Tab-separated table of C-alpha atoms and ligand atoms in Angstrom:
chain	number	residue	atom	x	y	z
A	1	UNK	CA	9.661	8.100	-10.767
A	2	UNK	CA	7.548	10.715	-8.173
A	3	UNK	CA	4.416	9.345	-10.202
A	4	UNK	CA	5.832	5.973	-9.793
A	5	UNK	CA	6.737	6.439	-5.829
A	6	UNK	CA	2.967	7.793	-5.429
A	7	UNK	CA	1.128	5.227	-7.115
A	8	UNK	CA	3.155	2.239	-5.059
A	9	UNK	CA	1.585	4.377	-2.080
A	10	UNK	CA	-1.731	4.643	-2.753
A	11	UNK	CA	-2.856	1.406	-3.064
A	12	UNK	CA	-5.567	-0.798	-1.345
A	13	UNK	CA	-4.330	0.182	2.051
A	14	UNK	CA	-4.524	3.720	1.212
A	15	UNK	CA	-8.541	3.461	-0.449
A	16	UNK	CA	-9.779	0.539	1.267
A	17	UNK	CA	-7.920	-0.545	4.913
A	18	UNK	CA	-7.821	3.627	5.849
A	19	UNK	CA	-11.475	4.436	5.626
A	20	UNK	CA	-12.393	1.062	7.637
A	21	UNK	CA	-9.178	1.941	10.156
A	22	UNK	CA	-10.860	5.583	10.430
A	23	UNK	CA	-14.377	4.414	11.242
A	24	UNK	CA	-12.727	1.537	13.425
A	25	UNK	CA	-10.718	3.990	15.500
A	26	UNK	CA	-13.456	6.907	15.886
A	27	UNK	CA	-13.092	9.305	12.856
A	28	UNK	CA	-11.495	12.595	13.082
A	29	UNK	CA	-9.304	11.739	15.514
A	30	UNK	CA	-7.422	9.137	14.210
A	31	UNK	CA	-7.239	11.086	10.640
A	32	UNK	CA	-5.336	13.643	12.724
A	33	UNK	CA	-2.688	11.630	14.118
A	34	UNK	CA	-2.555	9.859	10.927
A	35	UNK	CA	-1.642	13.075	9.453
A	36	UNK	CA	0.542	13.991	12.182
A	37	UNK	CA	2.464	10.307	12.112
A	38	UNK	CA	2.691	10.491	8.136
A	39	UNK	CA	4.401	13.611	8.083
A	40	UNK	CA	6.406	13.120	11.195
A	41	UNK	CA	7.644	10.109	10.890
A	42	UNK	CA	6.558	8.983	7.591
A	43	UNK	CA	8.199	11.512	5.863
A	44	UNK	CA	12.234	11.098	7.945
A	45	UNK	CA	11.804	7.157	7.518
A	46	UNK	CA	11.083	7.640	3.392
A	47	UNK	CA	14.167	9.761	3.400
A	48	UNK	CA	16.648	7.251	5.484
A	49	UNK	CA	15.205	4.585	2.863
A	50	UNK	CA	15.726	7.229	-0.652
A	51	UNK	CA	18.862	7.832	1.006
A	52	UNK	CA	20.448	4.402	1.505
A	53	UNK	CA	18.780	3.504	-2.107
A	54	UNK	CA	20.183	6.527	-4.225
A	55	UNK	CA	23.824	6.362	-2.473
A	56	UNK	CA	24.320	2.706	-3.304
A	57	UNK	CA	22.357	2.772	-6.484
A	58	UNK	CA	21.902	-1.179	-5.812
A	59	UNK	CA	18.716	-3.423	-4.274
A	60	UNK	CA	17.542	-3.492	-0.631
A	61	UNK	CA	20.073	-6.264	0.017
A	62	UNK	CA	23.404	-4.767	-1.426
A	63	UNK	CA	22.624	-1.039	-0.336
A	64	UNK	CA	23.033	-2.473	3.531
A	65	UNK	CA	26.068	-4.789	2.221
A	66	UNK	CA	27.951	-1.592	0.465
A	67	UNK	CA	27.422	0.249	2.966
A	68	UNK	CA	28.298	-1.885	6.573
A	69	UNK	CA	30.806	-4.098	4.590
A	70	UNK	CA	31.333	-7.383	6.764
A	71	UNK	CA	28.373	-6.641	9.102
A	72	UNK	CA	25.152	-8.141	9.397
A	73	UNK	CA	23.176	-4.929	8.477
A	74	UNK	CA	22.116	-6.644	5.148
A	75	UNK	CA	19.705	-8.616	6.789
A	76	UNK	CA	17.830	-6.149	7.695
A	77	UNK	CA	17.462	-5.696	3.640
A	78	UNK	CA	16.645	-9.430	3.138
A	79	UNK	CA	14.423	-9.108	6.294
A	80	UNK	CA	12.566	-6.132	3.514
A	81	UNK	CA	12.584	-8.260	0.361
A	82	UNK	CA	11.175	-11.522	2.396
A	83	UNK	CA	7.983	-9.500	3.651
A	84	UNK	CA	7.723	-7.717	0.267
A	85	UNK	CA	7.446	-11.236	-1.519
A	86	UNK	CA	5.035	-12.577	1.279
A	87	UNK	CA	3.084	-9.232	0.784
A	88	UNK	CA	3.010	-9.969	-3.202
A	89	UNK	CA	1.442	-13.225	-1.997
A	90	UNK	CA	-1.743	-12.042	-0.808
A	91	UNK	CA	-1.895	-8.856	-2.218
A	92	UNK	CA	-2.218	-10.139	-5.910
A	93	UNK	CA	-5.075	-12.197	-4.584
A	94	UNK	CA	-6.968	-8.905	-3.552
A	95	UNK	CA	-6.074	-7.298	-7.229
A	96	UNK	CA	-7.360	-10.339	-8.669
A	97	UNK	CA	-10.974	-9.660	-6.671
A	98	UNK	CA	-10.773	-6.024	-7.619
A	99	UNK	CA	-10.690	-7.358	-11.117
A	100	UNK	CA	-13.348	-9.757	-10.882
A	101	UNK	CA	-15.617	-6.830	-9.462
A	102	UNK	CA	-15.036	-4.571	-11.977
A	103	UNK	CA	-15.772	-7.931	-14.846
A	104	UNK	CA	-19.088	-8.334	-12.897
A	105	UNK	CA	-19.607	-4.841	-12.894
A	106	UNK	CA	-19.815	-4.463	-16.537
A	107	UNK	CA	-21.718	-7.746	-17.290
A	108	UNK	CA	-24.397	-6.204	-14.880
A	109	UNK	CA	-24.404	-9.304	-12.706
A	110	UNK	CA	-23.262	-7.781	-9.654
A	111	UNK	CA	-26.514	-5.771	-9.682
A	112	UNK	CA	-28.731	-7.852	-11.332
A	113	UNK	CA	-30.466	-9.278	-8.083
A	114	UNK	CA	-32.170	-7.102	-5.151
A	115	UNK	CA	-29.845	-5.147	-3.338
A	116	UNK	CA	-30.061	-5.999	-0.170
A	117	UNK	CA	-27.167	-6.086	2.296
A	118	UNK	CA	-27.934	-9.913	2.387
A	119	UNK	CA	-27.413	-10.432	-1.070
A	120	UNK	CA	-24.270	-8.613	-1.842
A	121	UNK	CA	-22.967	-10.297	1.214
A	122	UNK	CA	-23.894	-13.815	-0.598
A	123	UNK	CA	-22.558	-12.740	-3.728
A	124	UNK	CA	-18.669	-11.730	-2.290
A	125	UNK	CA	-19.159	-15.087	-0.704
A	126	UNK	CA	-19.648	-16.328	-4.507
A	127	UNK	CA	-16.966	-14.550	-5.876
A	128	UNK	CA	-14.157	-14.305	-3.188
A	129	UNK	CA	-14.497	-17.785	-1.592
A	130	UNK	CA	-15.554	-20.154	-4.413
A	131	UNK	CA	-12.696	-21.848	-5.562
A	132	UNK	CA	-11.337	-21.174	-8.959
A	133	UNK	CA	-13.028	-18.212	-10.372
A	134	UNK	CA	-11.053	-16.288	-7.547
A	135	UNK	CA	-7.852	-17.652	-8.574
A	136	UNK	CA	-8.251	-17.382	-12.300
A	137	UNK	CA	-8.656	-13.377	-11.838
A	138	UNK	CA	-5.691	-13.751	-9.343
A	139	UNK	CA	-3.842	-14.791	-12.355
A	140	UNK	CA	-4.750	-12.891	-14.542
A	141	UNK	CA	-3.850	-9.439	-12.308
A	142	UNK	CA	-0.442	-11.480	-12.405
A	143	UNK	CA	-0.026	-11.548	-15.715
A	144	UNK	CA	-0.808	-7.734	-15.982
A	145	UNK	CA	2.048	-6.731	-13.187
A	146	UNK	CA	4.199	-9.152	-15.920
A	147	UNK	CA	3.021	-7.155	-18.878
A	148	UNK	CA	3.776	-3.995	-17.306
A	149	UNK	CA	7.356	-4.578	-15.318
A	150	UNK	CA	8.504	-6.545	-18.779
A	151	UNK	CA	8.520	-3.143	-19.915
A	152	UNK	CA	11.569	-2.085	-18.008
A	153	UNK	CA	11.075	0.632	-15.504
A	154	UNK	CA	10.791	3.543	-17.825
A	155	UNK	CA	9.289	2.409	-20.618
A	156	UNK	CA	6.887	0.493	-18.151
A	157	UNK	CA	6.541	1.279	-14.851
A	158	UNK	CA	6.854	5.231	-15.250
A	159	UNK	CA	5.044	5.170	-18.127
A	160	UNK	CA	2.096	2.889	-16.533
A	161	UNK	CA	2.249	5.535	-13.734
A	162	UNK	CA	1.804	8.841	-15.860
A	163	UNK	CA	-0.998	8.028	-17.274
A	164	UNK	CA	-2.850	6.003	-14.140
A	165	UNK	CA	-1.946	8.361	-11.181
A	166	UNK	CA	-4.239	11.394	-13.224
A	167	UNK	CA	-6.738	9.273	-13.895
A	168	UNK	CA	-7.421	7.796	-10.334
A	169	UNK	CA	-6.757	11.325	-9.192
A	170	UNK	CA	-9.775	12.829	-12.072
A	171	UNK	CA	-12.302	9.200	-11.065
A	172	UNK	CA	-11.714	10.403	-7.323
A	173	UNK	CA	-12.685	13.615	-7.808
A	174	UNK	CA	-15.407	12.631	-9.474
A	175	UNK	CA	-16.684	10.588	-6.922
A	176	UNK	CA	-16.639	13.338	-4.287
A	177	UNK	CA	-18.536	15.594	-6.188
A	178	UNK	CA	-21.506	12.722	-6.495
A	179	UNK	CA	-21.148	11.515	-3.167
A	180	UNK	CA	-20.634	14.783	-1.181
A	181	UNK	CA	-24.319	15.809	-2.995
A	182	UNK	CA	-26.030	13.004	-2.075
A	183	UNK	CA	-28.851	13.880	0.755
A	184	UNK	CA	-27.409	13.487	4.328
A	185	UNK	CA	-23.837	14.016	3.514
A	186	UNK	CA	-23.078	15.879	6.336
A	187	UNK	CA	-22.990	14.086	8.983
A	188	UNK	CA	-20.486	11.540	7.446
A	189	UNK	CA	-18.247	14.630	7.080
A	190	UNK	CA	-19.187	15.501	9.981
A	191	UNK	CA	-17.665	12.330	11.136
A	192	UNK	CA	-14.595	12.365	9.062
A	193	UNK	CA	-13.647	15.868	9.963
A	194	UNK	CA	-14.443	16.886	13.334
A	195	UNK	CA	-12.293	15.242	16.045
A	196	UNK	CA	-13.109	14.322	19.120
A	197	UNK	CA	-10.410	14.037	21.541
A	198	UNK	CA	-12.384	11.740	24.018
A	199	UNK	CA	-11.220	9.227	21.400
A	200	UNK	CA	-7.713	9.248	21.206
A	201	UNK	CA	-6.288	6.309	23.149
A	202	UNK	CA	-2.570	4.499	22.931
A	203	UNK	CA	-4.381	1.911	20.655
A	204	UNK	CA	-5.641	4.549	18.286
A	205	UNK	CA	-2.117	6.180	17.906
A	206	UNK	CA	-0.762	2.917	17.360
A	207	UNK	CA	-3.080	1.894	14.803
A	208	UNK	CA	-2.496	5.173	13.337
A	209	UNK	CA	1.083	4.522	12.953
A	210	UNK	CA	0.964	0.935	11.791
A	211	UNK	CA	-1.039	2.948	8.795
A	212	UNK	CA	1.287	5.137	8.485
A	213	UNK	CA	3.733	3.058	7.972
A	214	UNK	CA	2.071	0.234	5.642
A	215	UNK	CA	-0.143	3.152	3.673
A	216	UNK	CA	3.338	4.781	2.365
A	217	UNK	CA	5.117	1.506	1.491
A	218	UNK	CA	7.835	1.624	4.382
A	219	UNK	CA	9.604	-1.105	5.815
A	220	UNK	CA	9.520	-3.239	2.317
A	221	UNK	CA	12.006	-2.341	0.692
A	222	UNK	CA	10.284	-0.478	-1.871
A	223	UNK	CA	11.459	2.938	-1.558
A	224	UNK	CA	15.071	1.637	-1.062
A	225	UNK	CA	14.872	0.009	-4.737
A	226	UNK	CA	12.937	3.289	-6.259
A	227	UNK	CA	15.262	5.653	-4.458
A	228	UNK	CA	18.348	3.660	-6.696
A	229	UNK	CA	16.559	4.731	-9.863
A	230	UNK	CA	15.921	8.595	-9.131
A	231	UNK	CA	18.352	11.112	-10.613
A	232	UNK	CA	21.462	13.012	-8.330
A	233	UNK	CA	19.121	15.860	-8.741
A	234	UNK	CA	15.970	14.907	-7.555
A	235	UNK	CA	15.688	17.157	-4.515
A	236	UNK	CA	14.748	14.149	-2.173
A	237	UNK	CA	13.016	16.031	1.342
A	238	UNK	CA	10.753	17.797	-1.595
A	239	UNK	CA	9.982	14.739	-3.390
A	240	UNK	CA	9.137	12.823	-0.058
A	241	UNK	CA	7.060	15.920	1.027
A	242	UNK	CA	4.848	15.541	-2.605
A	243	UNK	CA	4.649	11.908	-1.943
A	244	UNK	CA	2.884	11.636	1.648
A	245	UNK	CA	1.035	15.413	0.919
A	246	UNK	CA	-0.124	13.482	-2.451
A	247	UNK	CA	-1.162	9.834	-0.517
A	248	UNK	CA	-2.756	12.191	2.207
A	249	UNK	CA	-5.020	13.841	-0.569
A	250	UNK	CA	-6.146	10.210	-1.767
A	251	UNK	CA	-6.878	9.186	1.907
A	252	UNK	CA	-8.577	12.208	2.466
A	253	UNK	CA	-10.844	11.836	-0.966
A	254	UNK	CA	-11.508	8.629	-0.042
A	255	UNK	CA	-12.789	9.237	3.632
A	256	UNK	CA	-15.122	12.181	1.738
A	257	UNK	CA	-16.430	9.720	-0.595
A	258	UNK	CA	-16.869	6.579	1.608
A	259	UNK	CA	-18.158	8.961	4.987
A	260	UNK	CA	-20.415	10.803	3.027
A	261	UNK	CA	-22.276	7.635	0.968
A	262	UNK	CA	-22.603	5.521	3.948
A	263	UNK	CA	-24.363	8.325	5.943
A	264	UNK	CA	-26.661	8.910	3.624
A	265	UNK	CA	-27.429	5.225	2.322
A	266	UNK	CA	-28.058	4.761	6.451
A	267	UNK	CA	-24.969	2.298	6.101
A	268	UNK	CA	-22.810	3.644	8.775
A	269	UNK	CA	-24.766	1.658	11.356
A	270	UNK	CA	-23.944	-1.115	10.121
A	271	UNK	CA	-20.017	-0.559	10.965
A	272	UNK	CA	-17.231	-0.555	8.259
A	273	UNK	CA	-15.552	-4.003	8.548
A	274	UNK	CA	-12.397	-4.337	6.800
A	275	UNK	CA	-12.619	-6.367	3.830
A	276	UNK	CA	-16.282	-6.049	3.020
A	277	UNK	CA	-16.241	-1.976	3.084
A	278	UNK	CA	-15.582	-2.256	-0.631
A	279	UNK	CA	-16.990	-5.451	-1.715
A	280	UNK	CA	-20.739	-5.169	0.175
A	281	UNK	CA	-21.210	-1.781	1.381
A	282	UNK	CA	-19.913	0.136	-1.770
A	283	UNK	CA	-21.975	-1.477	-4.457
A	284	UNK	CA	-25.281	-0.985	-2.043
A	285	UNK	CA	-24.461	2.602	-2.265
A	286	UNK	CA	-24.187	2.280	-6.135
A	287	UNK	CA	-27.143	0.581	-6.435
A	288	UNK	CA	-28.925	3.725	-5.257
A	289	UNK	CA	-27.509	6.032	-7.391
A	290	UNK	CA	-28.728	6.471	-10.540
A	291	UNK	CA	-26.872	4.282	-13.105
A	292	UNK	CA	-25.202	1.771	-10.386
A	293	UNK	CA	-23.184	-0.140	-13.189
A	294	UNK	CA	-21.258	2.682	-14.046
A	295	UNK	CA	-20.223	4.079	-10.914
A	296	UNK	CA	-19.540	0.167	-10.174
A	297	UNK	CA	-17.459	0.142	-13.336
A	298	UNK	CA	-15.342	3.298	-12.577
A	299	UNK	CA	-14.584	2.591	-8.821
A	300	UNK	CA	-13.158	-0.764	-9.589
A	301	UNK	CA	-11.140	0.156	-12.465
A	302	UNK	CA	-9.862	3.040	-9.850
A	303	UNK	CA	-9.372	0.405	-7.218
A	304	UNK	CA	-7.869	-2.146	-9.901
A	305	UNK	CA	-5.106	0.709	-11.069
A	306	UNK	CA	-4.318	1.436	-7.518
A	307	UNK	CA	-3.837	-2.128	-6.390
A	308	UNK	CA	-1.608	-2.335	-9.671
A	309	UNK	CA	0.614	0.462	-9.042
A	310	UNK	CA	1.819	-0.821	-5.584
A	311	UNK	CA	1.732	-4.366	-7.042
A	312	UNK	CA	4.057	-3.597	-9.392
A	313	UNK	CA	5.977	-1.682	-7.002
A	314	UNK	CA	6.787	-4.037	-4.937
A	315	UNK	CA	7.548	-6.677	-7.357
A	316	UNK	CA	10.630	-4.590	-8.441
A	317	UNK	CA	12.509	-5.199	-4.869
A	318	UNK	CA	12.946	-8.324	-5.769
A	319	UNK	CA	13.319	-8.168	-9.361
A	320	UNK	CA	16.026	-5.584	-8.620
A	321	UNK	CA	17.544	-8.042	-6.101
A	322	UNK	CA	17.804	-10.495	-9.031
A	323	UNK	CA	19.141	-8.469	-11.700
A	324	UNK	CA	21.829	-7.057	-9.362
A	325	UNK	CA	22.755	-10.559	-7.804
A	326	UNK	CA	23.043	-12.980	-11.410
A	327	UNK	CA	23.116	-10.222	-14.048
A	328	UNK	CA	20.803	-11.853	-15.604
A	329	UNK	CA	18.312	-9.979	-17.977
A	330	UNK	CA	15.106	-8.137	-16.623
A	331	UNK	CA	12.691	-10.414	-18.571
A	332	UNK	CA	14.239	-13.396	-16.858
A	333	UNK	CA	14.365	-11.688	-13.918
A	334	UNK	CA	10.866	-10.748	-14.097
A	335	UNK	CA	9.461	-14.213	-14.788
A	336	UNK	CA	11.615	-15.846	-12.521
A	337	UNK	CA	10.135	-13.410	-9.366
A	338	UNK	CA	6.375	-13.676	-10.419
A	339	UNK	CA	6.061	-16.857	-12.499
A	340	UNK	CA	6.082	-18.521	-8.456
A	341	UNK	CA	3.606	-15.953	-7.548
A	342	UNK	CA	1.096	-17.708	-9.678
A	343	UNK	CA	0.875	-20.879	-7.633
A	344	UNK	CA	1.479	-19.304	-4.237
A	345	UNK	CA	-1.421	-16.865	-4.515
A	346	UNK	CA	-3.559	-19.367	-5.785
A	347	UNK	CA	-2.910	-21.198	-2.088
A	348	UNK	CA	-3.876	-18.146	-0.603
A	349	UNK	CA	-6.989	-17.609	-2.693
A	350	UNK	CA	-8.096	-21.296	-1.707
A	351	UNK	CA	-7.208	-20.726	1.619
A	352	UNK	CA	-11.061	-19.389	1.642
A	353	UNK	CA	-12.356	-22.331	0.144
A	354	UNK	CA	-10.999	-25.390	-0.562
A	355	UNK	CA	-7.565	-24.976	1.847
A	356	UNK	CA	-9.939	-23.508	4.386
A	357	UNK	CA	-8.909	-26.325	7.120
A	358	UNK	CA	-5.365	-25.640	6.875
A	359	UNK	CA	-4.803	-22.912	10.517
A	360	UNK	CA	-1.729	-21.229	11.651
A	361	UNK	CA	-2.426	-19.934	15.012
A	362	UNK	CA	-6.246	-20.554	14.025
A	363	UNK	CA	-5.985	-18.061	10.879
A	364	UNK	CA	-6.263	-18.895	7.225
A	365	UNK	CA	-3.075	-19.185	5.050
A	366	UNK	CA	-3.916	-15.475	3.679
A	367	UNK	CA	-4.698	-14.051	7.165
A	368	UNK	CA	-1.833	-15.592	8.706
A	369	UNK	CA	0.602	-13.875	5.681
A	370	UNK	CA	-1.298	-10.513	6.598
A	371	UNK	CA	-0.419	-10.712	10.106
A	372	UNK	CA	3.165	-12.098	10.179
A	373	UNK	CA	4.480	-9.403	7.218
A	374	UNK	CA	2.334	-6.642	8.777
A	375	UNK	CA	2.501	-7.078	12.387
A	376	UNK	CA	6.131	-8.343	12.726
A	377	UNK	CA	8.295	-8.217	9.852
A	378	UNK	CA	7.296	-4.803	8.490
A	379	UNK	CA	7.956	-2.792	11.618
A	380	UNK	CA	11.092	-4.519	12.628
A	381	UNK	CA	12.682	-3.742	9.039
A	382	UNK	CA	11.428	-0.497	9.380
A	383	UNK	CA	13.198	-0.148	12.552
A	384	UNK	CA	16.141	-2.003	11.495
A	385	UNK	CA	16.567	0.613	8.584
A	386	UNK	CA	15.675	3.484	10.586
A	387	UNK	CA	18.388	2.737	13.182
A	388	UNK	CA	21.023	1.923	10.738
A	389	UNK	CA	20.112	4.942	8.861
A	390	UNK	CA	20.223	6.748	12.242
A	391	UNK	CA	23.094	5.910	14.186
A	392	UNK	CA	25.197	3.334	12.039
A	393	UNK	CA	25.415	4.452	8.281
A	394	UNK	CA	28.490	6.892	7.670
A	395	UNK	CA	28.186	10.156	8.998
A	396	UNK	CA	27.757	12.159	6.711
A	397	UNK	CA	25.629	9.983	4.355
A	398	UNK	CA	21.865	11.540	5.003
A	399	UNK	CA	22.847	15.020	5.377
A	400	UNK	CA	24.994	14.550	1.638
A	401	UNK	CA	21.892	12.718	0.280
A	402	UNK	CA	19.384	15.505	1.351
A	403	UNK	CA	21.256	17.922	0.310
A	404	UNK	CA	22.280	16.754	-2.874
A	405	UNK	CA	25.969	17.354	-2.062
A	406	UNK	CA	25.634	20.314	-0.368
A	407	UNK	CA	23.981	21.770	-3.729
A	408	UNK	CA	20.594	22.668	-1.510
A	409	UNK	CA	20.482	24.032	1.893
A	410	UNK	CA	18.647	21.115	3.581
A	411	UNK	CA	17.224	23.316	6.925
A	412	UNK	CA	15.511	20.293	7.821
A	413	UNK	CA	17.891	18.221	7.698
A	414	UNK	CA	19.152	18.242	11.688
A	415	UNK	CA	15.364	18.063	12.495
A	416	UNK	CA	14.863	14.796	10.494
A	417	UNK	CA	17.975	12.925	11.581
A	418	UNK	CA	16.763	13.999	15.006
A	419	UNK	CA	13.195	12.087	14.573
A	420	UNK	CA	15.404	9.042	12.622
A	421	UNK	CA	17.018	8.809	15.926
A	422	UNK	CA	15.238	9.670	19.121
A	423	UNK	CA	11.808	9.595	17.857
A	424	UNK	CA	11.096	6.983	15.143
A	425	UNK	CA	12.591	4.322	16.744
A	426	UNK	CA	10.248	3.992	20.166
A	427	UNK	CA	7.047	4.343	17.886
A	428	UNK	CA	8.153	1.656	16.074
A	429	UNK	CA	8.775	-0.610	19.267
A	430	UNK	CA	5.633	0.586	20.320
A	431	UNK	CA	3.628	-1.224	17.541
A	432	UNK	CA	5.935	-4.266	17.528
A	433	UNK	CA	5.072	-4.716	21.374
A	434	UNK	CA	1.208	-3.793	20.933
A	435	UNK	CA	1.154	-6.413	18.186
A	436	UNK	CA	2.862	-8.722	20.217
A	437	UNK	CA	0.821	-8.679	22.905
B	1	LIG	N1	1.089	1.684	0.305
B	1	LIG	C1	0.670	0.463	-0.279
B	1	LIG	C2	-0.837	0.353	-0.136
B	1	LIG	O1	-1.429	1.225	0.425
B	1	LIG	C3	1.395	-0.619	0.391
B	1	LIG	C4	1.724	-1.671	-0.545
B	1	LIG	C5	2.596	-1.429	-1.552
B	1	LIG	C6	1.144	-2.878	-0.419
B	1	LIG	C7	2.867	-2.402	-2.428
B	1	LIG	C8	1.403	-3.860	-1.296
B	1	LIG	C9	2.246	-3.609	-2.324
B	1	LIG	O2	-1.467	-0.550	-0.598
């Protein structure tokens, strides 16, 4: 379940939105308050969400409804499983393009023209924005979260995650070693690793935050619904400890092998936007390495299993919801959550083609998902659960989950129900009003 907890963390947001966040926000700097908001807060809101999960045993809606009987706490819960659906949305669409990039990467077609920035750029347009080819990978990166979460969570969702965490942990390290040799390294390090303090503004820690937050799968309801399937014993302020230290070390390979490549392929000038960091600037760097297919071939099937682990992830809030609610058995469960999946992601897919004309607020149906789960919904769940957890949930509840029952000393505990109360809260206001206005 650890294994499981990690991979649903590291996933896109984690290997692809971090490094662009990092370069967007001025390096060093905002790695270090990343760091510092992960552990400090990310680490007390993981445990208020393990805790309410484990003591109901139930899904993100019934742990608020056992717990505040008669109040309206639970919709807070259903506030977690709505943006964890609309998430699933999108997200699946992004899996399916991590797919299709690894497909083209072993047919050879991705590098099969020159490699200019220019022509990658054309080709994502080809491959991202046409209109079916997008959604027929989409589909099929469904069916694989179907495959795997048919399998129950042990036999498929553990087991999915023993083997893939070590392997994107062995293709990482592997791609540090090759990148961190190539000629001109250093000054992408450099970059990466050497604050300066000039650059730390109010936006910066708030962006750094909003990472935090989204990069270790809070405020969805995730960790609520995989905190009801870990054991009385698991020693929870250790386990959440592993599971940001562990999501850190992937966001810190990844910022050693993206810094490093784009210094030295000159690429860093050209700024890291968001979404075509991995689809036009990566394979450029590939294509001057020796043998660009198969570095191609091994980064997407890393970026494919990390996309899948959090997919599946946070399919199970709702699946859980729907098991608990109708009893009903997990296959039916299963199809009955995804099976709609297939035709809303294929709206979002089109939405870069052929449903291009249809504007909310003058974004696209995928980019106006992003922003209303990300920017609104996530942090006020993940304030709604933090104050619950903080001031409302019976007394004694955290300190008896962290502590097992008073089985393990729990010296942190005071200092984490401090930050659930006094400190978490604010920061999280603070990015629901910067995103506001
Ligand atoms: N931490 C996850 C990530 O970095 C967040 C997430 C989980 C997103 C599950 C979607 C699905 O990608």
């Amino acid at each position: 379940m650890i294994a499981a907890t990690v991979g649903s963390a590291v996933g896109l947001g984690t290997i692809w939105r971090f490094p662009a966040m990092t370069q967007a926000n001025g390096g060093a700097a905002f790695l270090l308050i990343y760091v510092v908001c992960a552990f400090g807060l990310g680490v007390p809101l993981m445990l208020s969400e393990f805790a309410l999960g484990r003591s109901t045993r139930s899904d993100a809606v019934g742990a608020f409804q056992k717990l505040a009987h008669g109040k309206l706490w639970w919709l807070v819960g259903a506030g977690a499983v709505l943006v964890s659906y609309i998430i699933m949305m999108y997200y699946m669409v992004v899996g399916g393009w991590t797919l299709e990039y690894l497909v083209e990467s072993v047919t050879g077609n991705l590098y099969s023209g020159q490699h200019t920035p220019a022509h990658f750029t054309e080709l994502m347009h080809n491959y991202v924005m046409t209109d079916w080819m997008p959604v027929i990978f989409t589909w099929i990166f469904i069916a694989m979260n179907i495959f795997v979460l048919l399998g129950g969570v042990q036999k498929g969702i553990e087991r999915m995650a023993n083997v893939m965490m070590p392997l994107l942990f062995v293709l990482l390290a592997i791609f540090c070693t090759v990148t961190l040799t190539m000629p001109g390294a250093g000054a992408g390090v450099e970059f990466f690793l050497h604050p300066d303090f000039s650059k730390i503004t109010a936006e910066v820690v708030i962006s750094a935050l909003g990472q935090a937050l989204f990069s270790l799968s809070l405020g969805m309801g995730i960790l609520i619904t995989y905190g009801a399937y870990y054991p009385e014993r698991t020693p929870l302020t250790r386990t959440s400890v592993t599971v940001v230290s562990m999501t850190l070390v992937v966001a810190l390979l990844t910022g050693l092998i993206i810094f490093p490549a784009v210094a030295s392929t000159g690429l860093i000038d050209q700024g890291l936007s968001g979404t075509t960091l991995v689809f036009v600037t990566l394979p450029q760097v590939f294509a001057v390495l020796p043998c660009p297919q198969l570095w191609s071939i091994l980064f997407f099937i890393l970026l494919t299993v990390a996309a899948l682990t959090s997919t599946v992830s946070i399919s199970e809030v709702s699946i859980r919801l729907l098991q608990e609610r109708t009893h009903c058995s997990r296959r039916t469960a299963v199809l009955w959550v995804l099976c709609p999946i297939f035709a809303f992601a294929a709206v979002c897919s089109l939405s870069f083609g052929a449903l291009s004309g249809i504007k909310f607020c003058g974004m696209i149906i995928f980019d106006a998902l992003d922003t209303l789960s990300n920017n609104y919904i996530l942090p006020i769940v993940a304030l709604g659960t933090c104050i619950y957890a903080g001031w409302f949930a019976p007394a004694e509840l955290l300190r008896r989950q962290l502590t097992n029952n008073g089985t393990l000393r729990g010296r942190a505990t005071a200092l984490i129900l401090f930050v659930i109360r006094w400190l978490a809260p604010p920061a999280i206001v603070a990015i629901l009003v910067a995103n506001i206005i």
